[in-house]
């Protein structure tokens, strides 16, 4: 390879995109740590996610699209909402609220038991309600421990 071409192929990292730049689906997937097929699936479940589609169907996400997807990810993955629960939060609070959730500026209320577990609500007349509530508390404690293990360790430098 001629030296002039080798110089052009330096291994320096590419410059970061500006905050207002459009992002491809692969860039959004990498940034949010979500597979591309999940982003495509969310587009079918959340009509508010509307990336620009160019020739050949290539998706380009605007900054506000990325914030919305980040908010939906926060609701589903961190706060443990179901799809229906996240749709309800989006409908009741609006796109801007969910975008703020994605930026870490807002937090949605804790999901209802039936939204978290996907089961019917525990009625007061259920004979084993107290036992089930105890088990649910144990599961929440386990989830808290697991969430703590997933976070990177804070290191003093």
Coordinates of C-alpha atoms in Angstrom, one line a residue:
X1 CA 0.0 0.0 0.0
X2 CA 1.4 3.4 -0.9
X3 CA 2.5 5.5 2.1
X4 CA 0.1 8.3 1.2
X5 CA -2.9 5.9 1.5
X6 CA -1.6 4.3 4.7
X7 CA -1.5 7.7 6.3
X8 CA -5.2 8.2 5.4
X9 CA -6.1 5.0 7.1
X10 CA -4.9 6.0 10.6
X11 CA -6.3 4.1 13.5
X12 CA -7.4 7.3 15.3
X13 CA -11.1 7.2 16.5
X14 CA -13.6 9.0 14.4
X15 CA -14.9 12.3 15.8
X16 CA -18.1 12.1 17.8
X17 CA -21.3 13.3 16.2
X18 CA -22.8 16.6 17.3
X19 CA -25.7 16.5 19.7
X20 CA -28.1 17.5 16.9
X21 CA -27.0 14.9 14.4
X22 CA -29.2 12.1 13.2
X23 CA -28.2 8.6 14.4
X24 CA -28.5 5.2 12.6
X25 CA -30.3 2.4 14.3
X26 CA -26.9 0.7 15.0
X27 CA -25.6 3.8 16.7
X28 CA -28.8 4.1 18.9
X29 CA -28.6 0.4 19.7
X30 CA -25.0 0.7 20.8
X31 CA -25.6 3.9 22.8
X32 CA -28.6 2.4 24.7
X33 CA -27.3 -1.1 24.9
X34 CA -30.4 -2.5 23.2
X35 CA -30.4 -4.9 20.2
X36 CA -31.5 -3.4 16.9
X37 CA -34.4 -5.9 16.6
X38 CA -35.8 -4.6 19.9
X39 CA -35.8 -1.0 18.6
X40 CA -37.7 -2.2 15.5
X41 CA -40.2 -4.1 17.8
X42 CA -40.7 -1.0 20.0
X43 CA -41.6 1.0 16.9
X44 CA -44.5 -1.4 16.4
X45 CA -45.7 -1.1 20.0
X46 CA -45.1 2.7 20.5
X47 CA -46.4 4.7 17.6
X48 CA -44.7 7.8 19.0
X49 CA -41.3 6.3 17.9
X50 CA -41.0 7.5 14.3
X51 CA -37.5 7.6 13.0
X52 CA -37.0 9.2 9.6
X53 CA -36.8 6.4 6.9
X54 CA -34.7 7.1 3.9
X55 CA -34.3 5.1 0.6
X56 CA -34.1 1.4 1.2
X57 CA -35.9 1.8 4.6
X58 CA -32.8 2.9 6.5
X59 CA -33.8 4.4 9.8
X60 CA -32.3 7.7 11.1
X61 CA -33.2 8.7 14.7
X62 CA -33.4 12.4 15.6
X63 CA -32.2 13.5 19.0
X64 CA -35.7 13.6 20.3
X65 CA -36.3 10.0 19.0
X66 CA -33.2 8.8 20.9
X67 CA -34.5 10.5 24.1
X68 CA -37.9 8.9 23.7
X69 CA -36.4 5.4 23.1
X70 CA -34.1 6.0 26.1
X71 CA -37.1 6.8 28.3
X72 CA -38.9 3.7 27.1
X73 CA -35.8 1.6 27.8
X74 CA -35.7 3.1 31.3
X75 CA -39.4 2.3 31.9
X76 CA -39.1 -1.3 30.6
X77 CA -35.6 -2.3 31.7
X78 CA -35.0 -0.3 34.9
X79 CA -38.4 0.3 36.4
X80 CA -39.7 -3.0 35.2
X81 CA -42.8 -1.8 33.4
X82 CA -44.6 -4.1 31.0
X83 CA -45.2 -2.8 27.4
X84 CA -48.8 -2.0 28.4
X85 CA -47.6 -0.2 31.5
X86 CA -45.1 1.9 29.5
X87 CA -47.7 2.7 26.9
X88 CA -50.0 3.9 29.7
X89 CA -47.2 6.1 31.1
X90 CA -46.6 7.6 27.7
X91 CA -50.4 8.2 27.1
X92 CA -51.0 9.7 30.5
X93 CA -47.8 11.8 30.8
X94 CA -46.9 12.5 27.2
X95 CA -43.7 12.2 25.1
X96 CA -41.8 15.0 26.9
X97 CA -42.2 13.3 30.2
X98 CA -40.9 10.0 28.9
X99 CA -38.0 11.9 27.2
X100 CA -37.2 13.5 30.6
X101 CA -37.2 10.0 32.1
X102 CA -34.7 8.9 29.4
X103 CA -32.5 11.9 30.3
X104 CA -32.7 11.1 34.0
X105 CA -34.6 14.3 34.8
X106 CA -37.9 12.6 35.8
X107 CA -39.0 9.3 37.2
X108 CA -42.3 7.5 36.6
X109 CA -44.2 6.2 39.6
X110 CA -43.6 2.6 40.6
X111 CA -45.5 0.2 38.3
X112 CA -48.5 -1.5 39.8
X113 CA -48.1 -5.1 40.9
X114 CA -50.1 -6.4 37.9
X115 CA -47.8 -4.5 35.5
X116 CA -44.6 -5.7 37.1
X117 CA -45.6 -9.3 37.5
X118 CA -48.0 -9.7 34.6
X119 CA -50.5 -11.4 37.0
X120 CA -53.9 -10.4 38.3
X121 CA -54.0 -8.1 41.3
X122 CA -54.0 -9.6 44.7
X123 CA -57.4 -9.1 46.2
X124 CA -58.0 -8.6 49.9
X125 CA -60.1 -11.8 50.0
X126 CA -57.3 -14.0 48.7
X127 CA -56.6 -16.6 51.4
X128 CA -52.8 -16.7 50.9
X129 CA -52.5 -12.9 50.3
X130 CA -50.1 -12.4 53.3
X131 CA -47.9 -15.3 52.2
X132 CA -47.8 -14.0 48.6
X133 CA -47.0 -10.5 49.7
X134 CA -44.1 -11.9 51.8
X135 CA -42.8 -13.7 48.8
X136 CA -43.2 -10.6 46.6
X137 CA -41.2 -8.6 49.2
X138 CA -38.4 -11.3 49.1
X139 CA -38.4 -11.1 45.3
X140 CA -38.1 -7.3 45.3
X141 CA -35.2 -7.6 47.8
X142 CA -33.5 -10.1 45.4
X143 CA -34.0 -7.8 42.5
X144 CA -32.5 -4.9 44.4
X145 CA -29.4 -7.0 45.2
X146 CA -29.1 -8.1 41.5
X147 CA -29.5 -4.5 40.3
X148 CA -26.6 -3.5 42.7
X149 CA -24.4 -6.3 41.2
X150 CA -25.1 -5.1 37.6
X151 CA -23.8 -1.5 38.4
X152 CA -20.1 -1.0 37.8
X153 CA -18.2 -0.8 41.0
X154 CA -17.3 2.7 42.2
X155 CA -13.6 3.0 42.5
X156 CA -11.8 5.7 44.4
X157 CA -9.0 7.0 42.3

